[in-house]
PDB file of C-alpha atoms (C1' of nucleotides) in Angstrom:
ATOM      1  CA  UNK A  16     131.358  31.106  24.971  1.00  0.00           C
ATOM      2  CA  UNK A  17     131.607  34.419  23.448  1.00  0.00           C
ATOM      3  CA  UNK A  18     132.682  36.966  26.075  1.00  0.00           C
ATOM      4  CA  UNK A  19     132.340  37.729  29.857  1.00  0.00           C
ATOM      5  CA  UNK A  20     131.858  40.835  31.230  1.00  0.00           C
ATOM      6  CA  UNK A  21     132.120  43.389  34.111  1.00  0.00           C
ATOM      7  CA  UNK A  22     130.454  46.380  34.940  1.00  0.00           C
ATOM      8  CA  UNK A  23     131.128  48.988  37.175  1.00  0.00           C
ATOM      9  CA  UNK A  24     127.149  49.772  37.916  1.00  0.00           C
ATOM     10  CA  UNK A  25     124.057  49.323  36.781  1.00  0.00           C
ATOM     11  CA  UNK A  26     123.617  51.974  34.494  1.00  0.00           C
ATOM     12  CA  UNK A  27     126.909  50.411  32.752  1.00  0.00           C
ATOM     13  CA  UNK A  28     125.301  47.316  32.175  1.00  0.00           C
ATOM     14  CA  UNK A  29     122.128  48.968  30.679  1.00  0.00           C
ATOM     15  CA  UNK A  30     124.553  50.927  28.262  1.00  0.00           C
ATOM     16  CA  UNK A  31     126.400  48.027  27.130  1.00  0.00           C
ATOM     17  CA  UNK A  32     123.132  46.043  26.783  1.00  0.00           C
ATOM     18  CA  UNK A  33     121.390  48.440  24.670  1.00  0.00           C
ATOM     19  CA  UNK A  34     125.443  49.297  22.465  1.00  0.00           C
ATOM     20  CA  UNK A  35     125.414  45.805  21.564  1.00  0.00           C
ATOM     21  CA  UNK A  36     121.807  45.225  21.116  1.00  0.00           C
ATOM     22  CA  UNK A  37     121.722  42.278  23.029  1.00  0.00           C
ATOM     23  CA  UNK A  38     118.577  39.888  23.166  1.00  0.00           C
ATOM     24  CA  UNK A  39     118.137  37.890  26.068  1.00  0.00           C
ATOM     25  CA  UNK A  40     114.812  36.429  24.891  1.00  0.00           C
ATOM     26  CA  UNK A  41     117.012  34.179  22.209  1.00  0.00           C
ATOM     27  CA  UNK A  42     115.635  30.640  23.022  1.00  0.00           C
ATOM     28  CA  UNK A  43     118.452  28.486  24.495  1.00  0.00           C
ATOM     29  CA  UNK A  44     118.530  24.220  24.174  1.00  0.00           C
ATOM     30  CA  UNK A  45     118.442  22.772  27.316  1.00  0.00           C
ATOM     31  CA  UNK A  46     122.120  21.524  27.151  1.00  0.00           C
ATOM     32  CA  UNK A  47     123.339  25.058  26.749  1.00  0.00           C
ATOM     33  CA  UNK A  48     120.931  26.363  29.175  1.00  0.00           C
ATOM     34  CA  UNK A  49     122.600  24.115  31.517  1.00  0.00           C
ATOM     35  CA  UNK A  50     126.160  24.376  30.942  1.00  0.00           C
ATOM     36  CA  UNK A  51     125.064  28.278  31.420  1.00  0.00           C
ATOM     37  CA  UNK A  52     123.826  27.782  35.075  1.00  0.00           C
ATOM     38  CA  UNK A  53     126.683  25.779  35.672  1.00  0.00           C
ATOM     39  CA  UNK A  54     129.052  27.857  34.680  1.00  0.00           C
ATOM     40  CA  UNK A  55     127.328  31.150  36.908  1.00  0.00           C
ATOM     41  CA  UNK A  56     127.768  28.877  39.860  1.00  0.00           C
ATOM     42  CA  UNK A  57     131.195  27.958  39.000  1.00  0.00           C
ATOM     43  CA  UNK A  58     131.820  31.562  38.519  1.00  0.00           C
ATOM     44  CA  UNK A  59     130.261  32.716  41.823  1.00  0.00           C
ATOM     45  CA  UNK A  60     131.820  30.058  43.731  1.00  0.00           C
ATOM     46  CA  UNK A  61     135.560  31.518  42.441  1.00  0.00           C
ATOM     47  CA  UNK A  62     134.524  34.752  43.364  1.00  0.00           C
ATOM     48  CA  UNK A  63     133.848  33.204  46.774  1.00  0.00           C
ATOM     49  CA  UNK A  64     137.608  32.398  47.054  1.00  0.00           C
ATOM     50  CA  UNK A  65     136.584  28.438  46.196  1.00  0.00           C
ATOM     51  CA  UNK A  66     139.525  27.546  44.806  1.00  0.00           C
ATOM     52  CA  UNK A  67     137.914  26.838  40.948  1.00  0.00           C
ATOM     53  CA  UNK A  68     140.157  26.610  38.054  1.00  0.00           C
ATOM     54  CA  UNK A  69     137.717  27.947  36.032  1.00  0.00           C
ATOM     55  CA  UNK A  70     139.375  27.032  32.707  1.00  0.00           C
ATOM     56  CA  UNK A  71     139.337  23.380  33.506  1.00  0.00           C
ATOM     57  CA  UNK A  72     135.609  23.418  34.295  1.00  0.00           C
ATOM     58  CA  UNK A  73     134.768  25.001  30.800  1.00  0.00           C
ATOM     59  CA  UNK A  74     136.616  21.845  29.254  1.00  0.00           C
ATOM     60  CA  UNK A  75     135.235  19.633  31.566  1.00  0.00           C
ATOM     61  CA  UNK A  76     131.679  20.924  30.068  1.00  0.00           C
ATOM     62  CA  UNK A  77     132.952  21.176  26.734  1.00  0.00           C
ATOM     63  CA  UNK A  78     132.422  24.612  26.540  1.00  0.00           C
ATOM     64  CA  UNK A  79     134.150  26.001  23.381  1.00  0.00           C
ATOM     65  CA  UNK A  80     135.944  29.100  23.725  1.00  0.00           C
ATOM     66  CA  UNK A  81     136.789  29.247  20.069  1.00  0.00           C
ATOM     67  CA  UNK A  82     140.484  30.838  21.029  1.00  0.00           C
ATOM     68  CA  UNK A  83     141.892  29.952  17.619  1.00  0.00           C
ATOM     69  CA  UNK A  84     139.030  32.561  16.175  1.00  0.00           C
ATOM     70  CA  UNK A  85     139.521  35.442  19.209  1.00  0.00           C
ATOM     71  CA  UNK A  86     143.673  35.234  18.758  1.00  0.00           C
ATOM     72  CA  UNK A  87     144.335  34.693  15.211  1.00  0.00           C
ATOM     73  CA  UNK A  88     148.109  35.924  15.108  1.00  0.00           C
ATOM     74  CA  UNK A  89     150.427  33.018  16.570  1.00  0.00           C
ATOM     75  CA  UNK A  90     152.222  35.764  18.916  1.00  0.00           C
ATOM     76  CA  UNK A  91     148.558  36.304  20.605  1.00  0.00           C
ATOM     77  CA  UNK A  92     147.472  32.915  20.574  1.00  0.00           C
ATOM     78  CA  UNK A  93     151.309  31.744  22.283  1.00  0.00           C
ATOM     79  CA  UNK A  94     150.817  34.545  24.932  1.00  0.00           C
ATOM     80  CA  UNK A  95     147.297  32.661  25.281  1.00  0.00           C
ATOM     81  CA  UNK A  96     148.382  29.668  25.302  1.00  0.00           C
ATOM     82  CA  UNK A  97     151.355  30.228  27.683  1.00  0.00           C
ATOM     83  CA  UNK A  98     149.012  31.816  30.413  1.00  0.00           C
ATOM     84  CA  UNK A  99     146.570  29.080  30.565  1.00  0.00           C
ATOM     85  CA  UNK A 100     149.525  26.651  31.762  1.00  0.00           C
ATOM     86  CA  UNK A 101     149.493  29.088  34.798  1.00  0.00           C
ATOM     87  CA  UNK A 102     147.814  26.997  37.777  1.00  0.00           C
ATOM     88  CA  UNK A 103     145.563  29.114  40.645  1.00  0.00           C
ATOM     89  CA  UNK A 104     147.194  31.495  42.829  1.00  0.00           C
ATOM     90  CA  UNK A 105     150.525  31.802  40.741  1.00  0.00           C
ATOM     91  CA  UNK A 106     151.440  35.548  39.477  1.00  0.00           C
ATOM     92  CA  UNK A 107     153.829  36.146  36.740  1.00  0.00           C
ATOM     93  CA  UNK A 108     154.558  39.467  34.619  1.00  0.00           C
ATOM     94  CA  UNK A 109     154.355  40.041  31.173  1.00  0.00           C
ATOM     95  CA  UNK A 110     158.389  39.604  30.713  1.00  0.00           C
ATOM     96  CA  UNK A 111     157.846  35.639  32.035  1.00  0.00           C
ATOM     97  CA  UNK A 112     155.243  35.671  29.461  1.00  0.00           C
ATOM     98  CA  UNK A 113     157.223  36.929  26.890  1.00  0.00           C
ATOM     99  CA  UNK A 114     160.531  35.290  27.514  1.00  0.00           C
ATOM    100  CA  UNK A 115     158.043  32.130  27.294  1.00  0.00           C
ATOM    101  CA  UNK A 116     157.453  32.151  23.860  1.00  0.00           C
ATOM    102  CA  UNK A 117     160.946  33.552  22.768  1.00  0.00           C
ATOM    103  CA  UNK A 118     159.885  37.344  22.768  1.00  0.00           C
ATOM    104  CA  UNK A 119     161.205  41.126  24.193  1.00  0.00           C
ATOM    105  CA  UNK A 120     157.716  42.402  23.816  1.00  0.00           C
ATOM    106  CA  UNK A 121     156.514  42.729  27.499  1.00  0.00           C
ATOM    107  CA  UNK A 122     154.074  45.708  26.175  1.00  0.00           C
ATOM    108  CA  UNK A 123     153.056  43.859  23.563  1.00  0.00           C
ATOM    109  CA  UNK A 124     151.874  41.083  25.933  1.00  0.00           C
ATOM    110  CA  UNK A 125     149.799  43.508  27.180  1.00  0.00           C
ATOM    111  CA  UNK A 126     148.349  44.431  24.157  1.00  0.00           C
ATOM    112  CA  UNK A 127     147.021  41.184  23.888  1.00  0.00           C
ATOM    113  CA  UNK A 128     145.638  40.192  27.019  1.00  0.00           C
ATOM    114  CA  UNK A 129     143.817  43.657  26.624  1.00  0.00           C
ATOM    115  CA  UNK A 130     141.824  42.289  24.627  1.00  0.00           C
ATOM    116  CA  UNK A 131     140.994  39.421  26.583  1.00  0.00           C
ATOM    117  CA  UNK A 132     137.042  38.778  26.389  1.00  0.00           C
ATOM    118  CA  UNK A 133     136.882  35.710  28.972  1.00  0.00           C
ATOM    119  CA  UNK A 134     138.523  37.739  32.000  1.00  0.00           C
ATOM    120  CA  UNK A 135     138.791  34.810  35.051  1.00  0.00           C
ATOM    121  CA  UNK A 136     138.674  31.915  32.532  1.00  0.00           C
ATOM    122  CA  UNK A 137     141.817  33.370  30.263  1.00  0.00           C
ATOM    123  CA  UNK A 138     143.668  34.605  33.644  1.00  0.00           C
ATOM    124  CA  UNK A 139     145.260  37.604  32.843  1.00  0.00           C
ATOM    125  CA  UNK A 140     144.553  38.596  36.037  1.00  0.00           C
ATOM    126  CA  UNK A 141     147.775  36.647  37.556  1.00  0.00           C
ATOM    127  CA  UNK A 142     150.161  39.236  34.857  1.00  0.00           C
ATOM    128  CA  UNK A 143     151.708  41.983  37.274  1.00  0.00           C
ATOM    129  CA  UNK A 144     154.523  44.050  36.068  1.00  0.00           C
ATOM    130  CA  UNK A 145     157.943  43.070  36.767  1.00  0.00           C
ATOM    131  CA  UNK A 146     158.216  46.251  39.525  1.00  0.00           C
ATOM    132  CA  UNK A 147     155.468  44.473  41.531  1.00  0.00           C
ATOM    133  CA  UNK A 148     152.567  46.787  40.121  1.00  0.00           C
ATOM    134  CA  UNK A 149     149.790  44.860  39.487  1.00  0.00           C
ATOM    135  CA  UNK A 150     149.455  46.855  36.236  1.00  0.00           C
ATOM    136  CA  UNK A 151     146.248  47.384  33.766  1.00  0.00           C
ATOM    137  CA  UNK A 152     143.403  45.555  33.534  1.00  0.00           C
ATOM    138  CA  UNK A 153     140.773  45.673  31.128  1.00  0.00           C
ATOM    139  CA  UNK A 154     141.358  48.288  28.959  1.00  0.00           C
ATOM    140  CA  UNK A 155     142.436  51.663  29.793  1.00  0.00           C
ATOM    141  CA  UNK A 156     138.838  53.299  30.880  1.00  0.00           C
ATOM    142  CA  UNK A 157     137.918  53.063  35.183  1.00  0.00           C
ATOM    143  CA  UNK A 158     141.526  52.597  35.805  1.00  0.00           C
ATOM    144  CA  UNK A 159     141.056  52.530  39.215  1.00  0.00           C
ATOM    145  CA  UNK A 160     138.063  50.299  39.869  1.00  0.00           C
ATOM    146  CA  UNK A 161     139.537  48.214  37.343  1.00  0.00           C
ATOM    147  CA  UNK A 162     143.085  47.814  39.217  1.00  0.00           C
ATOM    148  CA  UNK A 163     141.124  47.290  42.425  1.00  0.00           C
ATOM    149  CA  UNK A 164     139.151  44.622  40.925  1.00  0.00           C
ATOM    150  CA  UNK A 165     142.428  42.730  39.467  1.00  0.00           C
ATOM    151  CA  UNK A 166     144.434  43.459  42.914  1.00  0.00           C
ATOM    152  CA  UNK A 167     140.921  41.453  44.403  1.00  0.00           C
ATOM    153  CA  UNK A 168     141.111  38.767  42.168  1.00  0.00           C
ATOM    154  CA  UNK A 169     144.841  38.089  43.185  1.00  0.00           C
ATOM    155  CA  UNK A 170     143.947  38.257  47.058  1.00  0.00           C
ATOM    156  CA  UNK A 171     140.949  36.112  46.365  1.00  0.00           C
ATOM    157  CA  UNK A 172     143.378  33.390  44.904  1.00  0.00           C
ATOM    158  CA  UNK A 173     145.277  34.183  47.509  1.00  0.00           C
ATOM    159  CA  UNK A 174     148.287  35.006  45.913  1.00  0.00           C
ATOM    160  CA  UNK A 175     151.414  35.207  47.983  1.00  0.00           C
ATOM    161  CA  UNK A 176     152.627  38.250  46.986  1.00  0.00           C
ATOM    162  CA  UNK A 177     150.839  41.455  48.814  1.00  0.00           C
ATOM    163  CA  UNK A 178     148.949  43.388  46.866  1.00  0.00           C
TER     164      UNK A 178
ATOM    165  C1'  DC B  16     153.129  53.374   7.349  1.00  0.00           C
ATOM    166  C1'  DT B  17     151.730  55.425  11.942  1.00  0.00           C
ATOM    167  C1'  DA B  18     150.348  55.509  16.575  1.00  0.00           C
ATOM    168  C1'  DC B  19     149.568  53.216  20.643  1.00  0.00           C
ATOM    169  C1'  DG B  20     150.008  50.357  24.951  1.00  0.00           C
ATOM    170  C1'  DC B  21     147.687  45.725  31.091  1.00  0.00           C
ATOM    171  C1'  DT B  22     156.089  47.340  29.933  1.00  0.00           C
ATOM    172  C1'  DC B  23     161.150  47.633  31.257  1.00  0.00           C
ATOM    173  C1'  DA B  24     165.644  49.259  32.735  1.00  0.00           C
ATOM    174  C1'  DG B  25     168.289  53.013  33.491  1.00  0.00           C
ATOM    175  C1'  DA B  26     168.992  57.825  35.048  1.00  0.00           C
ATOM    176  C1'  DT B  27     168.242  61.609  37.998  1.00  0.00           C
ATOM    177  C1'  DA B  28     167.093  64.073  42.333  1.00  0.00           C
TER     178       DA B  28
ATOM    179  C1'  DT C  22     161.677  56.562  47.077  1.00  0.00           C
ATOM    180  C1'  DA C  23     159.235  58.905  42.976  1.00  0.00           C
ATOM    181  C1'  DT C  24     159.090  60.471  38.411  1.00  0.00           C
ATOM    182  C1'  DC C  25     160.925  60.731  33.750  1.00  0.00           C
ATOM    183  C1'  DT C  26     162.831  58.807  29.174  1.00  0.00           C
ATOM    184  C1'  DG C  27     163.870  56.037  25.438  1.00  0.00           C
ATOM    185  C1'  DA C  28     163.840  51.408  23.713  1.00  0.00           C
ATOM    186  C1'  DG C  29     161.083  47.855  22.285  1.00  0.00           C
ATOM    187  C1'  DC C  30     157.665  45.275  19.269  1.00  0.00           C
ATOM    188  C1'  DG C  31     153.141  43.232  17.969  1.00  0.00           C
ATOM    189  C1'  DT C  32     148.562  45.140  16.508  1.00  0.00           C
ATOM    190  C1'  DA C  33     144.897  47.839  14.623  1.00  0.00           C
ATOM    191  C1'  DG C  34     143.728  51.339  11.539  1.00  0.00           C
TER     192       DG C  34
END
DNA sequence: CTACGCTCAGATA
DNA sequence: TATCTGAGCGTAG
């Protein structure tokens, strides 16, 4: 699995489409196609405030995220690494993270999970700032519909902090 | 080497 | 409380 995205609209998705020059005609096995349609439901069933730990489903379908090739430094790959242990609903803040895996570098940790391309699998969505700020998300473009989507994700886990 | 960021703690009003 | 400021440090270029 390569990346998953969001879009704010339609003509977002359009632009992104025709940036990357995607192909959606590429033939598919039927395995893949599978673990593909399985892995939509999964993902709309989270959204639906299921309770999926979506990172155990992709191992359970041996879907490879190929993290050792997306975080190649061992400080990205421990900040990885570190928030996958995180179970559904918890929050923590880039300091935790950090302190984790013996490093000041709270900023840093966001630098990394920036660049996160499997948003909801990777959950970087449970990072907040220390302050109780839920902080970025997604890169630094939409800040607002891109906070408001994180804060949702948190409620939809129903996290226990307010938000 | 430089600039930058999904930060933090401390200071100030 | 709200805003500002410098420290901090891994990464991308």
């Amino acid at each position: 699995l390569k990346e998953i995205q969001f879009f704010k609209n339609e003509n977002d998705i359009f632009a992104y489409i025709y940036k990357n020059k995607l192909n959606f005609r590429k033939k598919k096995d039927d395995i893949e196609q599978y673990k593909i349609d399985v892995l939509k439901n999964l993902i709309t069933d989270y959204l639906a405030g299921k309770g999926i730990n979506l990172y155990e489903k992709v191992n359970e379908l041996s879907i490879d995220l190929a993290l050792r090739e997306k975080f190649q430094t061992k400080f990205s790959y421990d900040v990885i690494q570190t928030l996958l242990q995180s179970n559904y609903g918890d929050v923590t803040t880039y300091q935790d993270i950090g302190t984790k895996i013996g490093s000041k570098a709270s900023r840093a940790v966001g630098n990394v999970l920036k660049s996160n391309p499997l948003p909801l699998i990777i959950p970087c969505h449970r990072v907040i700032r220390k302050d109780g700020n839920v902080g970025g998300f997604m890169g630094k473009s939409n800040k607002e519909w891109q906070q408001d989507f994180k804060t949702k994700l948190l409620q939809i886990e129903g996290s226990k902090r307010n938000f």
